PDB file of N, CA and C in Angstrom:
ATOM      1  N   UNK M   1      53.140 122.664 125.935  1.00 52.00           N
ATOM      2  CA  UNK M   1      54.556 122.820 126.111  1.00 52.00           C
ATOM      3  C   UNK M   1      55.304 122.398 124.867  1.00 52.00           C
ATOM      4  N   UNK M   2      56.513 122.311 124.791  1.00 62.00           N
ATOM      5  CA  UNK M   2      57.273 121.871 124.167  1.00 62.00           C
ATOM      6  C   UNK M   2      57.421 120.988 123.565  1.00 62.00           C
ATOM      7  N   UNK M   3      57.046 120.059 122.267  1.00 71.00           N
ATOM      8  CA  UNK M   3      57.427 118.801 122.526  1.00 71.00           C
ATOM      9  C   UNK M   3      58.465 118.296 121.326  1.00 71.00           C
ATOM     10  N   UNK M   4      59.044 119.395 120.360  1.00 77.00           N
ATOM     11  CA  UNK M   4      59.942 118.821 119.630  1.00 77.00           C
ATOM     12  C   UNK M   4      60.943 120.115 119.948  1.00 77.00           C
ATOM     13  N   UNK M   5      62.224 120.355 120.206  1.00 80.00           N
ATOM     14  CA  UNK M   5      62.800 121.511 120.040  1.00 80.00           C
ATOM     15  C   UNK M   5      63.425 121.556 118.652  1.00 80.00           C
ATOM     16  N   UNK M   6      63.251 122.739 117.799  1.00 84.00           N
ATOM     17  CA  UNK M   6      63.613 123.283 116.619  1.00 84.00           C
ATOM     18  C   UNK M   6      65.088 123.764 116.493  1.00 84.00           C
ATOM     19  N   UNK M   7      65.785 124.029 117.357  1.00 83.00           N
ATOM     20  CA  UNK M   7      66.757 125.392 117.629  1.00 83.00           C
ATOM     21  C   UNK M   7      67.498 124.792 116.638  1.00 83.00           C
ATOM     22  N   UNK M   8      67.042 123.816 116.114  1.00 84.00           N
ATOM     23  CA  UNK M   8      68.695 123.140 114.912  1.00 84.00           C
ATOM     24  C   UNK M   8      68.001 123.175 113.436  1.00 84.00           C
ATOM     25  N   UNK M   9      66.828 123.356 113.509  1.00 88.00           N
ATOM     26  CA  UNK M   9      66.126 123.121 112.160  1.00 88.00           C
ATOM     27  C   UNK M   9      66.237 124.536 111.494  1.00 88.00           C
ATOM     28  N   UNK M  10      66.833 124.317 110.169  1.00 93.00           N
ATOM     29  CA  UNK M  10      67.123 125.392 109.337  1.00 93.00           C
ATOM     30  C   UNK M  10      66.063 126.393 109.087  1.00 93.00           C
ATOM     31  N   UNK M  11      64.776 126.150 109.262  1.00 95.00           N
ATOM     32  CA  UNK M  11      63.700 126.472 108.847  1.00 95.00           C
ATOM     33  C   UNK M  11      63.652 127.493 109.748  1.00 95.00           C
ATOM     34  N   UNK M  12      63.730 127.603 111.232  1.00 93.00           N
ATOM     35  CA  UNK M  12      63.810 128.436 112.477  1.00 93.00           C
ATOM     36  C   UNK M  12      65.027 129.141 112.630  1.00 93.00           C
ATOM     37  N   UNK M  13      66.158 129.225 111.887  1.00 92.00           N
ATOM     38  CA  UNK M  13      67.139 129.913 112.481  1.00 92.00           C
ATOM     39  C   UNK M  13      66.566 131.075 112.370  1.00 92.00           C
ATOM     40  N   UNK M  14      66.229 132.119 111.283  1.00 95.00           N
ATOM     41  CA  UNK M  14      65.452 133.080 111.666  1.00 95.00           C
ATOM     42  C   UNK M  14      64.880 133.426 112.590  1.00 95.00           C
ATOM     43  N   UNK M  15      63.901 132.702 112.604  1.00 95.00           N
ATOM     44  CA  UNK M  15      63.172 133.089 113.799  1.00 95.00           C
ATOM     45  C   UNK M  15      63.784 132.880 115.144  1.00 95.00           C
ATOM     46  N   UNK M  16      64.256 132.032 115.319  1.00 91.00           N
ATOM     47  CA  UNK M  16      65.030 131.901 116.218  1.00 91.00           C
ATOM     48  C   UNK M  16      66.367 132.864 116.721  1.00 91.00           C
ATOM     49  N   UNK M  17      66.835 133.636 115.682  1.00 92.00           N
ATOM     50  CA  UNK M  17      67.466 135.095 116.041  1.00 92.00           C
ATOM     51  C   UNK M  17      66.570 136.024 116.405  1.00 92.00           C
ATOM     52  N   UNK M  18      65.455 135.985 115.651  1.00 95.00           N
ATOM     53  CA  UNK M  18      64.668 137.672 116.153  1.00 95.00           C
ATOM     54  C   UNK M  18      64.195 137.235 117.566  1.00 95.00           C
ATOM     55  N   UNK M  19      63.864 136.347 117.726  1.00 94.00           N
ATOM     56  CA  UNK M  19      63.470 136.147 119.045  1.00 94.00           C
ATOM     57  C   UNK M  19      64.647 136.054 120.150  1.00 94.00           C
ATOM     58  N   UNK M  20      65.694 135.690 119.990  1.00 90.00           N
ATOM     59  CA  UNK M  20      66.714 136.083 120.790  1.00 90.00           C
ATOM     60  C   UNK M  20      67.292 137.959 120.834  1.00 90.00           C
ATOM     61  N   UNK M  21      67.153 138.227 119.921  1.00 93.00           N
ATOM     62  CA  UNK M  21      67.121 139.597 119.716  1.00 93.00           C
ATOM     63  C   UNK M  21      66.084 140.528 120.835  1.00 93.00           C
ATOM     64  N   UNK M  22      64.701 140.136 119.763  1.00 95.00           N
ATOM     65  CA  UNK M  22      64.019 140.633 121.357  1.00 95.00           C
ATOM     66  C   UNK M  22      64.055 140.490 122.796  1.00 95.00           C
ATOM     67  N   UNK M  23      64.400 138.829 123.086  1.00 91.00           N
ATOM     68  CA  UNK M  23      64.417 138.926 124.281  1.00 91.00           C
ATOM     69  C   UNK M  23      65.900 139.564 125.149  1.00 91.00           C
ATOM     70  N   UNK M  24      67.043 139.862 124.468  1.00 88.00           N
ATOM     71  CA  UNK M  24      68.133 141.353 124.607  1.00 88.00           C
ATOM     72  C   UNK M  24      67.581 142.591 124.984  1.00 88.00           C
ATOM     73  N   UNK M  25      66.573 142.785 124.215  1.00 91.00           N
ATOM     74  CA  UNK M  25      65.599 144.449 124.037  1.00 91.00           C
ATOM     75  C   UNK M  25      64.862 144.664 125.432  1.00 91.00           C
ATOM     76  N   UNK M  26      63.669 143.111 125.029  1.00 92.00           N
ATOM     77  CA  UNK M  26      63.518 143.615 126.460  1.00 92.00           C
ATOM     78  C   UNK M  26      64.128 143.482 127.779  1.00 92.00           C
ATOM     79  N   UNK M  27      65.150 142.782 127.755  1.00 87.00           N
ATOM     80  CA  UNK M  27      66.369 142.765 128.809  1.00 87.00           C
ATOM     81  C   UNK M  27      66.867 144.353 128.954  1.00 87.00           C
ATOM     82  N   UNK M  28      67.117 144.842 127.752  1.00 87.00           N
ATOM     83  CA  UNK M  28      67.704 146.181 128.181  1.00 87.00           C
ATOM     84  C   UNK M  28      66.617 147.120 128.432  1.00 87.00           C
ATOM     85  N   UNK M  29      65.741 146.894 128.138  1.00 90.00           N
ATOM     86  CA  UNK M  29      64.182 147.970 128.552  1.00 90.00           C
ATOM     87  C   UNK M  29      64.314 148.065 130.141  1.00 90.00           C
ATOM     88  N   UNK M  30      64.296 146.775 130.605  1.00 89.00           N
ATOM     89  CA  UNK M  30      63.574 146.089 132.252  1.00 89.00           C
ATOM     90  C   UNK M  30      65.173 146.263 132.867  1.00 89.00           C
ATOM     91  N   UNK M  31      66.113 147.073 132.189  1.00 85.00           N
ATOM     92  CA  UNK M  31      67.285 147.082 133.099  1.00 85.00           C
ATOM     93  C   UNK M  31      67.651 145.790 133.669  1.00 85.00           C
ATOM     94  N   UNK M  32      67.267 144.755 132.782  1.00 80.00           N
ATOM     95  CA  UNK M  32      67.711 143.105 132.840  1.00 80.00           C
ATOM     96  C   UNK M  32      69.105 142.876 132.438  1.00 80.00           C
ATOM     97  N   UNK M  33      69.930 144.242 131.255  1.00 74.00           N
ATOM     98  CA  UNK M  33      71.258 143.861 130.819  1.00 74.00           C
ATOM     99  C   UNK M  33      71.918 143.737 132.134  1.00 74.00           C
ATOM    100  N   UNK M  34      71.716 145.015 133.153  1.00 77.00           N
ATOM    101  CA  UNK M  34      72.517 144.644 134.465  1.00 77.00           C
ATOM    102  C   UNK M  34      73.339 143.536 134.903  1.00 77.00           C
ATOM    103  N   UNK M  35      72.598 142.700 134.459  1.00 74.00           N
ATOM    104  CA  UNK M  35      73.112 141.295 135.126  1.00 74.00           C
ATOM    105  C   UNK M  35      74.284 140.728 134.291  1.00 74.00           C
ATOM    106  N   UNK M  36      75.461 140.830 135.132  1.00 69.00           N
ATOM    107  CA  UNK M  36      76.786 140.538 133.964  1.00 69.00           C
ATOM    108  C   UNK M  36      76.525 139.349 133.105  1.00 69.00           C
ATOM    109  N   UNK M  37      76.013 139.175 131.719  1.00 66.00           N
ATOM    110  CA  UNK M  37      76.153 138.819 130.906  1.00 66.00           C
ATOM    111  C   UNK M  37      76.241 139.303 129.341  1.00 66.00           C
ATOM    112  N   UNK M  38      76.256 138.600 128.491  1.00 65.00           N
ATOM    113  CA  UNK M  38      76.285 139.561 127.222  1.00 65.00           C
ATOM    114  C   UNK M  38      75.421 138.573 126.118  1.00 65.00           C
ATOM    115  N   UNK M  39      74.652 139.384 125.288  1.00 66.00           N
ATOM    116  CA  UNK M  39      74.018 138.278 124.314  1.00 66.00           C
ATOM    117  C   UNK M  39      75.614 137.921 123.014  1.00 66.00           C
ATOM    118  N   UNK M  40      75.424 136.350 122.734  1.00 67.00           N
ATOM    119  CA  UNK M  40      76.191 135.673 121.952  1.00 67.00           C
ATOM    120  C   UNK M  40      76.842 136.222 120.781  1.00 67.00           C
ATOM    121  N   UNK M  41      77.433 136.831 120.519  1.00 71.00           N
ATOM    122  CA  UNK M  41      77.965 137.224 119.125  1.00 71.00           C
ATOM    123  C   UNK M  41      77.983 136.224 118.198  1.00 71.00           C
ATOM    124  N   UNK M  42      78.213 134.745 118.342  1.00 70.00           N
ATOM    125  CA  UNK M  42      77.994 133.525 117.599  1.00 70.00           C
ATOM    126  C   UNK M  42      77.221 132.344 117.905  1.00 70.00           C
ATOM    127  N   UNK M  43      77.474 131.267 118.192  1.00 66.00           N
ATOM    128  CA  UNK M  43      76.757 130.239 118.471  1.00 66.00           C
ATOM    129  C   UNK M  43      77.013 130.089 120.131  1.00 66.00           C
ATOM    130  N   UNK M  44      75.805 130.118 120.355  1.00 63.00           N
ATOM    131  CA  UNK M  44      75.594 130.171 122.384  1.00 63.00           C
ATOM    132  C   UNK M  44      76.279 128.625 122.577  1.00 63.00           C
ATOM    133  N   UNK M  45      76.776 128.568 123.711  1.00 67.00           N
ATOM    134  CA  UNK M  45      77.255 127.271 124.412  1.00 67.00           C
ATOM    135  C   UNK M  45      76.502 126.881 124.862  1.00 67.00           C
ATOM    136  N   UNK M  46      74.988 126.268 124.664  1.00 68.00           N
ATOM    137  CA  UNK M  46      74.109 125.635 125.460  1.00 68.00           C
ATOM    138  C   UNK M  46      74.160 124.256 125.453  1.00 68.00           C
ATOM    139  N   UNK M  47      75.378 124.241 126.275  1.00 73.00           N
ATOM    140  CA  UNK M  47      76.256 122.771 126.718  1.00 73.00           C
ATOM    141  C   UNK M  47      74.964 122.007 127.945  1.00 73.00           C
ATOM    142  N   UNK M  48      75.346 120.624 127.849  1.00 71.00           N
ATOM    143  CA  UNK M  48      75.016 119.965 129.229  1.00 71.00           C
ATOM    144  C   UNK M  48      75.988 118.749 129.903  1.00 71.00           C
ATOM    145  N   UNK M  49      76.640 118.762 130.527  1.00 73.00           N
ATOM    146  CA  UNK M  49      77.614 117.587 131.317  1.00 73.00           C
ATOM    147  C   UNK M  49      76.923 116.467 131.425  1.00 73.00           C
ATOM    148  N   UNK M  50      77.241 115.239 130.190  1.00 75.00           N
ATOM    149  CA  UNK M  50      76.661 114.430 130.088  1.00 75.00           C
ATOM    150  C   UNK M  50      76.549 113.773 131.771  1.00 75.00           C
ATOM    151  N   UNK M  51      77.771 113.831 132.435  1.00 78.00           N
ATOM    152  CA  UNK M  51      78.347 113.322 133.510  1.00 78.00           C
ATOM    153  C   UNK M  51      77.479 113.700 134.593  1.00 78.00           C
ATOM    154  N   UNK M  52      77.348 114.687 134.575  1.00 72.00           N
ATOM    155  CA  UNK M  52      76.049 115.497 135.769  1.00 72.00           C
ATOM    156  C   UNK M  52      74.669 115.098 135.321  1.00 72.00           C
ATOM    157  N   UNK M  53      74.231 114.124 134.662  1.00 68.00           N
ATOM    158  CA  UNK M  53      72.705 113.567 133.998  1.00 68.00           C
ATOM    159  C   UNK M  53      72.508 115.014 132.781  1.00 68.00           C
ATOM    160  N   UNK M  54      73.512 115.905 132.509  1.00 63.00           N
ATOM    161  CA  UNK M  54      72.604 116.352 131.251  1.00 63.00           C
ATOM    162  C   UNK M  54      71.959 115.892 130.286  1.00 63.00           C
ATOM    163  N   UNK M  55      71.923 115.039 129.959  1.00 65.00           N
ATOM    164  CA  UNK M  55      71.331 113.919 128.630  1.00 65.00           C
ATOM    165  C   UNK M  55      70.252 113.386 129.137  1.00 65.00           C
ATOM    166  N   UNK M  56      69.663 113.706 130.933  1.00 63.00           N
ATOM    167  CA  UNK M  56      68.648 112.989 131.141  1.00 63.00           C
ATOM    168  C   UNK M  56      67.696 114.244 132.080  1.00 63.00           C
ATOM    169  N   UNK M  57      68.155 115.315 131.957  1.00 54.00           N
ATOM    170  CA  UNK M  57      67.546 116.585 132.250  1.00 54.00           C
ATOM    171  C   UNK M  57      65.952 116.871 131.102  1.00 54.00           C
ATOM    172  N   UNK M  58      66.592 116.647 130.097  1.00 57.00           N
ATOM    173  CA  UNK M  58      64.785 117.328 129.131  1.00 57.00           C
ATOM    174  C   UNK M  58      65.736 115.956 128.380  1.00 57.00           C
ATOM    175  N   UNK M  59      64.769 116.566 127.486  1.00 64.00           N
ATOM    176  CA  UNK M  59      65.237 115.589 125.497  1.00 64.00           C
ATOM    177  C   UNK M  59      65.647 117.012 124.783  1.00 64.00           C
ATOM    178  N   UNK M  60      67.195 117.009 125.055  1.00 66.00           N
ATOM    179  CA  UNK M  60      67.708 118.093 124.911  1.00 66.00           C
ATOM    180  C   UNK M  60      68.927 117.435 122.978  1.00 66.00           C
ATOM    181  N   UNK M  61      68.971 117.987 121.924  1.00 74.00           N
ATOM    182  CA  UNK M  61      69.370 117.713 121.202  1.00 74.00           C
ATOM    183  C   UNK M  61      71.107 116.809 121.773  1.00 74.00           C
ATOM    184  N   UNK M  62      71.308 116.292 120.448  1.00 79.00           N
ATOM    185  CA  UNK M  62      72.932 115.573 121.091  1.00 79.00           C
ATOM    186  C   UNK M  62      73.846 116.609 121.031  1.00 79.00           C
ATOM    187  N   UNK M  63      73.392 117.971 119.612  1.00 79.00           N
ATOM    188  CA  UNK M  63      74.548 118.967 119.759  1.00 79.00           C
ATOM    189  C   UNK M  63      74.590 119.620 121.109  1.00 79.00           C
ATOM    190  N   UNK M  64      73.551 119.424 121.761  1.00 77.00           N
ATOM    191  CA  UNK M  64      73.637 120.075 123.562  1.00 77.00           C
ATOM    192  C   UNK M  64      74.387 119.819 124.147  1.00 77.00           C
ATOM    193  N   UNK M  65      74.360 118.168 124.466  1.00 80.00           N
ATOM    194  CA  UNK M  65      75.653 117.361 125.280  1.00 80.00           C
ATOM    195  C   UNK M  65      76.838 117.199 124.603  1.00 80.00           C
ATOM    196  N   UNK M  66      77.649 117.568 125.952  1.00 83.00           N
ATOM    197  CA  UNK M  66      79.544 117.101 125.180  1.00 83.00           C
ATOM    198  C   UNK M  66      79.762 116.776 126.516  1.00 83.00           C
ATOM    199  N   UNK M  67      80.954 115.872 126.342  1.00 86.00           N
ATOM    200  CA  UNK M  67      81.799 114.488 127.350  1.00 86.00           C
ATOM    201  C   UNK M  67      82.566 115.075 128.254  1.00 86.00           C
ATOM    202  N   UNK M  68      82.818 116.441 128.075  1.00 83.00           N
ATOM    203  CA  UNK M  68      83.564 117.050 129.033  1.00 83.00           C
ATOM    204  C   UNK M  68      83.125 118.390 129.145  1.00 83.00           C
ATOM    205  N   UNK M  69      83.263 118.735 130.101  1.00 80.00           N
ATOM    206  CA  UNK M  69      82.681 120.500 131.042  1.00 80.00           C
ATOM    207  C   UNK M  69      83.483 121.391 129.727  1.00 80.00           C
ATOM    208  N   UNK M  70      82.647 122.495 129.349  1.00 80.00           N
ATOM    209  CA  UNK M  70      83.701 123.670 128.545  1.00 80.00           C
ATOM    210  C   UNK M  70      84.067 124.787 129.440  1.00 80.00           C
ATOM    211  N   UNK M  71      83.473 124.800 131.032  1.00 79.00           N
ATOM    212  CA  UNK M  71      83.960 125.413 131.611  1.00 79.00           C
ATOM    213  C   UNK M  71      84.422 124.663 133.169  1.00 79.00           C
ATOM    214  N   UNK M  72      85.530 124.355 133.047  1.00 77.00           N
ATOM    215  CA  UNK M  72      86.084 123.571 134.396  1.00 77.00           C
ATOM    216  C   UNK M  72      86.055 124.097 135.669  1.00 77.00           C
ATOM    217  N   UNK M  73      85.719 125.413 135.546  1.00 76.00           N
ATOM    218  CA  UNK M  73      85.482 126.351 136.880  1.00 76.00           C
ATOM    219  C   UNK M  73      83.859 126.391 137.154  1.00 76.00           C
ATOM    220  N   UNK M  74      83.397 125.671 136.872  1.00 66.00           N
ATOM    221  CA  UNK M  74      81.838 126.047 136.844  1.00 66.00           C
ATOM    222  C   UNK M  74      81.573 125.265 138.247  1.00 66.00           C
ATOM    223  N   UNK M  75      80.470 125.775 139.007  1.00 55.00           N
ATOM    224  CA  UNK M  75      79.645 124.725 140.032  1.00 55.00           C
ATOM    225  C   UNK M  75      78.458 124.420 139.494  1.00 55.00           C
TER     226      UNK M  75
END
């Protein structure tokens, strides 16, 4: 499994686009776009509510967690 996440290390941003890329492709192959969402035009919000234990969900970077919800309508 997993045991360091990269998604911030300069070395992977590359790779780390083509692989988000593909996994779009095959979303739109498998008729997966269906599902109302859209891939990121910039930097994804892969937020966690410190408040809801996000910070104690994985060992998720600190740019993950922020102190307040970015979406206040969320459940």
């Amino acid at each position: 499994g997993e045991t360091r996440n990269l998604i911030h290390n300069p070395d992977y941003q590359k790779l780390a686009k083509e692989m988000e890329n593909q996994l779009y492709e095959m979303l739109g192959q498998a008729g997966g776009m269906d599902i109302p969402m859209n891939q990121p035009s910039g930097g994804s919000q892969n937020k966690r509510w410190r408040e809801r234990g996000g910070d104690q969900a994985a060992d998720f970077p600190k740019a993950f967690t922020v102190d307040e919800p970015l979406n206040r309508n969320a459940q």
